[in-house]
JSON list of C-alpha atoms in Angstrom, two decimals:
[
{"chain": "A", "resi": 1, "resn": "MET", "atom": "CA", "xyz": [82.10, 16.02, -26.91]},
{"chain": "A", "resi": 2, "resn": "ASN", "atom": "CA", "xyz": [81.44, 19.64, -27.18]},
{"chain": "A", "resi": 3, "resn": "ILE", "atom": "CA", "xyz": [80.96, 21.35, -23.86]},
{"chain": "A", "resi": 4, "resn": "LEU", "atom": "CA", "xyz": [78.87, 24.75, -23.29]},
{"chain": "A", "resi": 5, "resn": "HIS", "atom": "CA", "xyz": [80.20, 25.96, -19.63]},
{"chain": "A", "resi": 6, "resn": "ILE", "atom": "CA", "xyz": [77.84, 28.60, -18.49]},
{"chain": "A", "resi": 7, "resn": "ASP", "atom": "CA", "xyz": [78.30, 30.59, -15.41]},
{"chain": "A", "resi": 8, "resn": "SER", "atom": "CA", "xyz": [75.29, 32.78, -13.76]},
{"chain": "A", "resi": 9, "resn": "ALA", "atom": "CA", "xyz": [76.73, 34.09, -10.15]},
{"chain": "A", "resi": 10, "resn": "ILE", "atom": "CA", "xyz": [77.89, 38.09, -10.00]},
{"chain": "A", "resi": 11, "resn": "THR", "atom": "CA", "xyz": [80.11, 37.01, -6.75]},
{"chain": "A", "resi": 12, "resn": "GLY", "atom": "CA", "xyz": [82.95, 36.68, -9.33]},
{"chain": "A", "resi": 13, "resn": "ASP", "atom": "CA", "xyz": [86.13, 34.55, -7.77]},
{"chain": "A", "resi": 14, "resn": "ALA", "atom": "CA", "xyz": [84.08, 33.60, -4.32]},
{"chain": "A", "resi": 15, "resn": "SER", "atom": "CA", "xyz": [81.07, 32.11, -6.23]},
{"chain": "A", "resi": 16, "resn": "VAL", "atom": "CA", "xyz": [80.91, 28.87, -5.40]},
{"chain": "A", "resi": 17, "resn": "SER", "atom": "CA", "xyz": [78.99, 28.00, -8.36]},
{"chain": "A", "resi": 18, "resn": "ARG", "atom": "CA", "xyz": [81.76, 29.15, -10.34]},
{"chain": "A", "resi": 19, "resn": "GLN", "atom": "CA", "xyz": [84.39, 26.73, -8.50]},
{"chain": "A", "resi": 20, "resn": "LEU", "atom": "CA", "xyz": [81.91, 23.79, -9.43]},
{"chain": "A", "resi": 21, "resn": "THR", "atom": "CA", "xyz": [81.35, 24.38, -13.27]},
{"chain": "A", "resi": 22, "resn": "ALA", "atom": "CA", "xyz": [85.14, 24.52, -13.51]},
{"chain": "A", "resi": 23, "resn": "THR", "atom": "CA", "xyz": [85.71, 21.54, -11.71]},
{"chain": "A", "resi": 24, "resn": "ILE", "atom": "CA", "xyz": [82.75, 19.72, -13.60]},
{"chain": "A", "resi": 25, "resn": "THR", "atom": "CA", "xyz": [83.87, 21.18, -17.24]},
{"chain": "A", "resi": 26, "resn": "ALA", "atom": "CA", "xyz": [87.73, 20.01, -15.79]},
{"chain": "A", "resi": 27, "resn": "LYS", "atom": "CA", "xyz": [86.75, 16.16, -15.22]},
{"chain": "A", "resi": 28, "resn": "LEU", "atom": "CA", "xyz": [84.77, 16.29, -18.15]},
{"chain": "A", "resi": 29, "resn": "GLN", "atom": "CA", "xyz": [88.10, 17.61, -20.10]},
{"chain": "A", "resi": 30, "resn": "ALA", "atom": "CA", "xyz": [90.15, 15.01, -18.53]},
{"chain": "A", "resi": 31, "resn": "ASP", "atom": "CA", "xyz": [87.76, 11.93, -19.43]},
{"chain": "A", "resi": 32, "resn": "ASN", "atom": "CA", "xyz": [87.23, 13.15, -23.00]},
{"chain": "A", "resi": 33, "resn": "PRO", "atom": "CA", "xyz": [90.66, 14.72, -23.74]},
{"chain": "A", "resi": 34, "resn": "ASP", "atom": "CA", "xyz": [89.41, 15.72, -27.40]},
{"chain": "A", "resi": 35, "resn": "ALA", "atom": "CA", "xyz": [86.57, 17.41, -25.81]},
{"chain": "A", "resi": 36, "resn": "THR", "atom": "CA", "xyz": [86.13, 21.37, -26.56]},
{"chain": "A", "resi": 37, "resn": "VAL", "atom": "CA", "xyz": [84.78, 23.98, -24.55]},
{"chain": "A", "resi": 38, "resn": "THR", "atom": "CA", "xyz": [82.56, 27.17, -25.38]},
{"chain": "A", "resi": 39, "resn": "TYR", "atom": "CA", "xyz": [82.60, 29.41, -21.76]},
{"chain": "A", "resi": 40, "resn": "ARG", "atom": "CA", "xyz": [79.86, 32.13, -21.34]},
{"chain": "A", "resi": 41, "resn": "ASP", "atom": "CA", "xyz": [79.69, 34.33, -18.51]},
{"chain": "A", "resi": 42, "resn": "LEU", "atom": "CA", "xyz": [75.88, 35.40, -18.28]},
{"chain": "A", "resi": 43, "resn": "ALA", "atom": "CA", "xyz": [77.01, 37.48, -15.30]},
{"chain": "A", "resi": 44, "resn": "GLU", "atom": "CA", "xyz": [78.54, 40.18, -18.06]},
{"chain": "A", "resi": 45, "resn": "GLY", "atom": "CA", "xyz": [75.26, 40.72, -19.54]},
{"chain": "A", "resi": 46, "resn": "VAL", "atom": "CA", "xyz": [71.93, 39.18, -21.56]},
{"chain": "A", "resi": 47, "resn": "PRO", "atom": "CA", "xyz": [69.30, 41.04, -22.77]},
{"chain": "A", "resi": 48, "resn": "ALA", "atom": "CA", "xyz": [66.14, 40.44, -21.37]},
{"chain": "A", "resi": 49, "resn": "ILE", "atom": "CA", "xyz": [63.40, 40.09, -24.38]},
{"chain": "A", "resi": 50, "resn": "ASN", "atom": "CA", "xyz": [60.90, 42.53, -24.76]},
{"chain": "A", "resi": 51, "resn": "ASN", "atom": "CA", "xyz": [58.48, 43.75, -27.64]},
{"chain": "A", "resi": 52, "resn": "ASP", "atom": "CA", "xyz": [61.31, 44.52, -30.07]},
{"chain": "A", "resi": 53, "resn": "TRP", "atom": "CA", "xyz": [62.94, 41.52, -29.24]},
{"chain": "A", "resi": 54, "resn": "PHE", "atom": "CA", "xyz": [59.36, 39.50, -30.06]},
{"chain": "A", "resi": 55, "resn": "GLN", "atom": "CA", "xyz": [58.93, 41.59, -33.04]},
{"chain": "A", "resi": 56, "resn": "ALA", "atom": "CA", "xyz": [62.19, 40.82, -34.43]},
{"chain": "A", "resi": 57, "resn": "VAL", "atom": "CA", "xyz": [63.02, 37.25, -33.39]},
{"chain": "A", "resi": 58, "resn": "ARG", "atom": "CA", "xyz": [59.85, 35.49, -32.97]},
{"chain": "A", "resi": 59, "resn": "LEU", "atom": "CA", "xyz": [57.60, 37.50, -35.62]},
{"chain": "A", "resi": 60, "resn": "SER", "atom": "CA", "xyz": [60.83, 36.95, -38.19]},
{"chain": "A", "resi": 61, "resn": "PRO", "atom": "CA", "xyz": [59.90, 40.07, -40.25]},
{"chain": "A", "resi": 62, "resn": "GLU", "atom": "CA", "xyz": [60.81, 39.39, -43.92]},
{"chain": "A", "resi": 63, "resn": "ASN", "atom": "CA", "xyz": [63.35, 42.71, -44.22]},
{"chain": "A", "resi": 64, "resn": "PRO", "atom": "CA", "xyz": [64.60, 43.20, -40.80]},
{"chain": "A", "resi": 65, "resn": "THR", "atom": "CA", "xyz": [65.58, 46.92, -39.86]},
{"chain": "A", "resi": 66, "resn": "ALA", "atom": "CA", "xyz": [69.61, 46.64, -38.67]},
{"chain": "A", "resi": 67, "resn": "GLU", "atom": "CA", "xyz": [68.35, 47.55, -35.03]},
{"chain": "A", "resi": 68, "resn": "GLN", "atom": "CA", "xyz": [66.48, 43.72, -35.73]},
{"chain": "A", "resi": 69, "resn": "GLN", "atom": "CA", "xyz": [68.99, 42.37, -37.58]},
{"chain": "A", "resi": 70, "resn": "ALA", "atom": "CA", "xyz": [71.17, 42.75, -34.08]},
{"chain": "A", "resi": 71, "resn": "LEU", "atom": "CA", "xyz": [68.63, 41.07, -31.65]},
{"chain": "A", "resi": 72, "resn": "ILE", "atom": "CA", "xyz": [68.38, 38.11, -34.43]},
{"chain": "A", "resi": 73, "resn": "ALA", "atom": "CA", "xyz": [71.80, 37.56, -34.33]},
{"chain": "A", "resi": 74, "resn": "THR", "atom": "CA", "xyz": [72.61, 38.24, -30.35]},
{"chain": "A", "resi": 75, "resn": "SER", "atom": "CA", "xyz": [69.55, 35.48, -29.70]},
{"chain": "A", "resi": 76, "resn": "ASP", "atom": "CA", "xyz": [70.87, 33.23, -32.86]},
{"chain": "A", "resi": 77, "resn": "ALA", "atom": "CA", "xyz": [74.49, 33.06, -31.08]},
{"chain": "A", "resi": 78, "resn": "TYR", "atom": "CA", "xyz": [73.11, 32.03, -27.42]},
{"chain": "A", "resi": 79, "resn": "LEU", "atom": "CA", "xyz": [70.79, 29.64, -29.35]},
{"chain": "A", "resi": 80, "resn": "LYS", "atom": "CA", "xyz": [73.61, 27.84, -31.58]},
{"chain": "A", "resi": 81, "resn": "GLU", "atom": "CA", "xyz": [75.81, 27.71, -28.64]},
{"chain": "A", "resi": 82, "resn": "VAL", "atom": "CA", "xyz": [73.57, 25.16, -27.71]},
{"chain": "A", "resi": 83, "resn": "GLN", "atom": "CA", "xyz": [72.66, 23.41, -30.95]},
{"chain": "A", "resi": 84, "resn": "ASP", "atom": "CA", "xyz": [76.78, 22.81, -30.80]},
{"chain": "A", "resi": 85, "resn": "ALA", "atom": "CA", "xyz": [76.99, 21.39, -27.10]},
{"chain": "A", "resi": 86, "resn": "ASP", "atom": "CA", "xyz": [76.50, 17.74, -26.41]},
{"chain": "A", "resi": 87, "resn": "VAL", "atom": "CA", "xyz": [77.02, 18.90, -22.91]},
{"chain": "A", "resi": 88, "resn": "LEU", "atom": "CA", "xyz": [76.00, 21.61, -20.43]},
{"chain": "A", "resi": 89, "resn": "VAL", "atom": "CA", "xyz": [77.61, 22.80, -17.67]},
{"chain": "A", "resi": 90, "resn": "ILE", "atom": "CA", "xyz": [75.75, 25.17, -15.95]},
{"chain": "A", "resi": 91, "resn": "GLY", "atom": "CA", "xyz": [75.89, 27.35, -12.48]},
{"chain": "A", "resi": 92, "resn": "LEU", "atom": "CA", "xyz": [72.99, 28.04, -10.61]},
{"chain": "A", "resi": 93, "resn": "PRO", "atom": "CA", "xyz": [73.42, 30.14, -7.73]},
{"chain": "A", "resi": 94, "resn": "ILE", "atom": "CA", "xyz": [70.04, 30.70, -5.76]},
{"chain": "A", "resi": 95, "resn": "TYR", "atom": "CA", "xyz": [69.05, 34.31, -5.44]},
{"chain": "A", "resi": 96, "resn": "ASN", "atom": "CA", "xyz": [66.09, 35.00, -3.36]},
{"chain": "A", "resi": 97, "resn": "PHE", "atom": "CA", "xyz": [65.06, 31.10, -3.75]},
{"chain": "A", "resi": 98, "resn": "THR", "atom": "CA", "xyz": [65.22, 30.96, -7.81]},
{"chain": "A", "resi": 99, "resn": "ILE", "atom": "CA", "xyz": [67.60, 31.53, -10.40]},
{"chain": "A", "resi": 100, "resn": "THR", "atom": "CA", "xyz": [69.58, 34.38, -11.44]},
{"chain": "A", "resi": 101, "resn": "ALA", "atom": "CA", "xyz": [67.71, 36.95, -13.61]},
{"chain": "A", "resi": 102, "resn": "GLN", "atom": "CA", "xyz": [70.67, 36.72, -15.79]},
{"chain": "A", "resi": 103, "resn": "LEU", "atom": "CA", "xyz": [70.00, 32.81, -16.14]},
{"chain": "A", "resi": 104, "resn": "LYS", "atom": "CA", "xyz": [66.47, 33.87, -16.68]},
{"chain": "A", "resi": 105, "resn": "ASN", "atom": "CA", "xyz": [67.46, 35.95, -19.79]},
{"chain": "A", "resi": 106, "resn": "TRP", "atom": "CA", "xyz": [69.17, 33.45, -21.37]},
{"chain": "A", "resi": 107, "resn": "LEU", "atom": "CA", "xyz": [66.67, 30.61, -21.41]},
{"chain": "A", "resi": 108, "resn": "ASP", "atom": "CA", "xyz": [64.28, 33.52, -23.01]},
{"chain": "A", "resi": 109, "resn": "GLN", "atom": "CA", "xyz": [66.48, 33.77, -25.35]},
{"chain": "A", "resi": 110, "resn": "ILE", "atom": "CA", "xyz": [66.99, 30.13, -26.26]},
{"chain": "A", "resi": 111, "resn": "ALA", "atom": "CA", "xyz": [63.50, 29.26, -25.79]},
{"chain": "A", "resi": 112, "resn": "ARG", "atom": "CA", "xyz": [61.93, 29.41, -29.56]},
{"chain": "A", "resi": 113, "resn": "ALA", "atom": "CA", "xyz": [58.92, 28.27, -31.14]},
{"chain": "A", "resi": 114, "resn": "GLY", "atom": "CA", "xyz": [59.88, 26.08, -33.90]},
{"chain": "A", "resi": 115, "resn": "VAL", "atom": "CA", "xyz": [63.86, 26.01, -33.54]},
{"chain": "A", "resi": 116, "resn": "SER", "atom": "CA", "xyz": [64.13, 24.72, -30.14]},
{"chain": "A", "resi": 117, "resn": "PHE", "atom": "CA", "xyz": [60.47, 23.43, -29.31]},
{"chain": "A", "resi": 118, "resn": "ARG", "atom": "CA", "xyz": [57.45, 23.46, -31.81]},
{"chain": "A", "resi": 119, "resn": "TYR", "atom": "CA", "xyz": [54.10, 22.25, -30.65]},
{"chain": "A", "resi": 120, "resn": "THR", "atom": "CA", "xyz": [52.61, 19.36, -31.64]},
{"chain": "A", "resi": 121, "resn": "ALA", "atom": "CA", "xyz": [48.85, 17.70, -31.47]},
{"chain": "A", "resi": 122, "resn": "GLU", "atom": "CA", "xyz": [50.48, 15.84, -29.12]},
{"chain": "A", "resi": 123, "resn": "GLY", "atom": "CA", "xyz": [51.60, 18.86, -27.33]},
{"chain": "A", "resi": 124, "resn": "PRO", "atom": "CA", "xyz": [55.09, 20.15, -26.95]},
{"chain": "A", "resi": 125, "resn": "GLU", "atom": "CA", "xyz": [57.86, 19.01, -28.41]},
{"chain": "A", "resi": 126, "resn": "GLY", "atom": "CA", "xyz": [61.75, 20.03, -27.46]},
{"chain": "A", "resi": 127, "resn": "LEU", "atom": "CA", "xyz": [63.90, 19.90, -30.45]},
{"chain": "A", "resi": 128, "resn": "LEU", "atom": "CA", "xyz": [67.54, 19.87, -28.64]},
{"chain": "A", "resi": 129, "resn": "LYS", "atom": "CA", "xyz": [67.50, 16.22, -28.35]},
{"chain": "A", "resi": 130, "resn": "GLY", "atom": "CA", "xyz": [70.35, 14.15, -27.43]},
{"chain": "A", "resi": 131, "resn": "LYS", "atom": "CA", "xyz": [72.39, 16.45, -25.07]},
{"chain": "A", "resi": 132, "resn": "ARG", "atom": "CA", "xyz": [73.26, 16.27, -21.17]},
{"chain": "A", "resi": 133, "resn": "ALA", "atom": "CA", "xyz": [73.02, 18.76, -18.57]},
{"chain": "A", "resi": 134, "resn": "ILE", "atom": "CA", "xyz": [74.86, 18.94, -15.43]},
{"chain": "A", "resi": 135, "resn": "ILE", "atom": "CA", "xyz": [73.86, 21.87, -13.69]},
{"chain": "A", "resi": 136, "resn": "ALA", "atom": "CA", "xyz": [76.26, 22.86, -10.12]},
{"chain": "A", "resi": 137, "resn": "TYR", "atom": "CA", "xyz": [73.35, 24.33, -7.27]},
{"chain": "A", "resi": 138, "resn": "THR", "atom": "CA", "xyz": [74.07, 26.58, -4.84]},
{"chain": "A", "resi": 139, "resn": "SER", "atom": "CA", "xyz": [72.71, 28.59, -1.97]},
{"chain": "A", "resi": 140, "resn": "ALA", "atom": "CA", "xyz": [73.67, 29.77, 1.30]},
{"chain": "A", "resi": 141, "resn": "GLY", "atom": "CA", "xyz": [70.28, 28.39, 2.86]},
{"chain": "A", "resi": 142, "resn": "THR", "atom": "CA", "xyz": [67.48, 27.06, 0.34]},
{"chain": "A", "resi": 143, "resn": "PRO", "atom": "CA", "xyz": [67.97, 22.95, 0.34]},
{"chain": "A", "resi": 144, "resn": "ILE", "atom": "CA", "xyz": [67.55, 21.69, -3.03]},
{"chain": "A", "resi": 145, "resn": "GLY", "atom": "CA", "xyz": [64.07, 19.77, -3.73]},
{"chain": "A", "resi": 146, "resn": "SER", "atom": "CA", "xyz": [62.39, 21.61, -0.79]},
{"chain": "A", "resi": 147, "resn": "ASP", "atom": "CA", "xyz": [59.78, 23.76, -1.16]},
{"chain": "A", "resi": 148, "resn": "LEU", "atom": "CA", "xyz": [62.07, 27.07, -0.74]},
{"chain": "A", "resi": 149, "resn": "ASP", "atom": "CA", "xyz": [63.43, 25.66, -4.06]},
{"chain": "A", "resi": 150, "resn": "PHE", "atom": "CA", "xyz": [61.70, 27.26, -6.88]},
{"chain": "A", "resi": 151, "resn": "ALA", "atom": "CA", "xyz": [64.91, 26.67, -9.15]},
{"chain": "A", "resi": 152, "resn": "SER", "atom": "CA", "xyz": [66.05, 23.57, -9.54]},
{"chain": "A", "resi": 153, "resn": "GLY", "atom": "CA", "xyz": [62.31, 22.32, -10.57]},
{"chain": "A", "resi": 154, "resn": "TYR", "atom": "CA", "xyz": [61.69, 25.04, -12.76]},
{"chain": "A", "resi": 155, "resn": "LEU", "atom": "CA", "xyz": [65.09, 24.52, -14.64]},
{"chain": "A", "resi": 156, "resn": "ARG", "atom": "CA", "xyz": [64.63, 20.84, -15.10]},
{"chain": "A", "resi": 157, "resn": "HIS", "atom": "CA", "xyz": [61.47, 21.60, -16.30]},
{"chain": "A", "resi": 158, "resn": "ILE", "atom": "CA", "xyz": [62.47, 24.31, -18.55]},
{"chain": "A", "resi": 159, "resn": "LEU", "atom": "CA", "xyz": [65.46, 22.17, -20.18]},
{"chain": "A", "resi": 160, "resn": "GLY", "atom": "CA", "xyz": [63.24, 19.21, -20.80]},
{"chain": "A", "resi": 161, "resn": "PHE", "atom": "CA", "xyz": [60.57, 21.50, -22.75]},
{"chain": "A", "resi": 162, "resn": "ILE", "atom": "CA", "xyz": [63.84, 22.24, -25.56]},
{"chain": "A", "resi": 163, "resn": "GLY", "atom": "CA", "xyz": [64.20, 18.64, -25.27]},
{"chain": "A", "resi": 164, "resn": "ILE", "atom": "CA", "xyz": [67.27, 18.12, -22.84]},
{"chain": "A", "resi": 165, "resn": "THR", "atom": "CA", "xyz": [66.05, 15.74, -20.40]},
{"chain": "A", "resi": 166, "resn": "ASP", "atom": "CA", "xyz": [69.16, 14.05, -19.35]},
{"chain": "A", "resi": 167, "resn": "VAL", "atom": "CA", "xyz": [69.85, 16.22, -15.96]},
{"chain": "A", "resi": 168, "resn": "ASP", "atom": "CA", "xyz": [72.13, 15.98, -13.62]},
{"chain": "A", "resi": 169, "resn": "PHE", "atom": "CA", "xyz": [72.25, 18.19, -10.36]},
{"chain": "A", "resi": 170, "resn": "VAL", "atom": "CA", "xyz": [75.37, 18.56, -8.27]},
{"chain": "A", "resi": 171, "resn": "PRO", "atom": "CA", "xyz": [73.88, 20.54, -5.38]},
{"chain": "A", "resi": 172, "resn": "ALA", "atom": "CA", "xyz": [75.98, 22.36, -2.69]},
{"chain": "A", "resi": 173, "resn": "ASP", "atom": "CA", "xyz": [73.50, 23.53, -0.67]},
{"chain": "A", "resi": 174, "resn": "ARG", "atom": "CA", "xyz": [72.49, 25.37, 2.81]},
{"chain": "A", "resi": 175, "resn": "LEU", "atom": "CA", "xyz": [76.28, 26.45, 2.49]},
{"chain": "A", "resi": 176, "resn": "ALA", "atom": "CA", "xyz": [75.18, 29.84, 5.22]},
{"chain": "A", "resi": 177, "resn": "PHE", "atom": "CA", "xyz": [74.82, 27.08, 7.61]},
{"chain": "A", "resi": 178, "resn": "ASP", "atom": "CA", "xyz": [77.54, 24.18, 7.13]},
{"chain": "A", "resi": 179, "resn": "ARG", "atom": "CA", "xyz": [79.41, 24.86, 4.50]},
{"chain": "A", "resi": 180, "resn": "ASP", "atom": "CA", "xyz": [81.59, 21.99, 4.93]},
{"chain": "A", "resi": 181, "resn": "ALA", "atom": "CA", "xyz": [78.97, 19.70, 4.59]},
{"chain": "A", "resi": 182, "resn": "GLY", "atom": "CA", "xyz": [77.33, 21.84, 1.37]},
{"chain": "A", "resi": 183, "resn": "LEU", "atom": "CA", "xyz": [80.67, 21.52, -0.40]},
{"chain": "A", "resi": 184, "resn": "ALA", "atom": "CA", "xyz": [80.93, 17.77, 0.70]},
{"chain": "A", "resi": 185, "resn": "ARG", "atom": "CA", "xyz": [77.65, 17.03, -0.83]},
{"chain": "A", "resi": 186, "resn": "ALA", "atom": "CA", "xyz": [78.78, 18.59, -4.08]},
{"chain": "A", "resi": 187, "resn": "HIS", "atom": "CA", "xyz": [81.67, 16.34, -4.13]},
{"chain": "A", "resi": 188, "resn": "GLU", "atom": "CA", "xyz": [79.87, 13.19, -3.47]},
{"chain": "A", "resi": 189, "resn": "ALA", "atom": "CA", "xyz": [77.74, 14.37, -6.28]},
{"chain": "A", "resi": 190, "resn": "LEU", "atom": "CA", "xyz": [80.49, 14.97, -8.72]},
{"chain": "A", "resi": 191, "resn": "GLU", "atom": "CA", "xyz": [81.84, 11.24, -7.96]},
{"chain": "A", "resi": 192, "resn": "ARG", "atom": "CA", "xyz": [78.66, 9.92, -8.91]},
{"chain": "A", "resi": 193, "resn": "ILE", "atom": "CA", "xyz": [78.78, 11.24, -12.12]},
{"chain": "A", "resi": 194, "resn": "ALA", "atom": "CA", "xyz": [79.71, 9.53, -15.25]},
{"chain": "A", "resi": 195, "resn": "ALA", "atom": "CA", "xyz": [81.65, 11.41, -17.90]}
]
């Protein structure tokens, strides 16, 4: 089993999502002693896509410049980590009712037509099939699945769009109102997740 462990919280050691992703990853490793782990901390910075990225990565020039080669290499590196993974463990802290900017940038880097998805006569088809995602959802006040939650549904949708349809959430939500209850919900969900 190859595990891709992704954090995106900007709050360092105080981050509940980081604590949960570490716990989930440790549980997977305990149940699969031969598992390998690749760690990616998106809070260290993920380049946002722009016109230069589009010209280099999406248009795939025949003779890319050195700058274009660097943009392609960065996007390819993010994508290869996902392609090589059997399980993705993703920290999803809620900032302003949605996903972090760093996580959105990462998703933009890996959602690539003809590589992670393709359009067919029947509609779009995800190409990263046979993978599982376990999402550590944390929020101060936004209940998961509520009308205020613009994160979990989006993340489930975009992962499905690229072919990852086996998605579980470990929610520690409404922590500002009752931290103990929020953490208890997360640990209950953890116990239900089969490794």
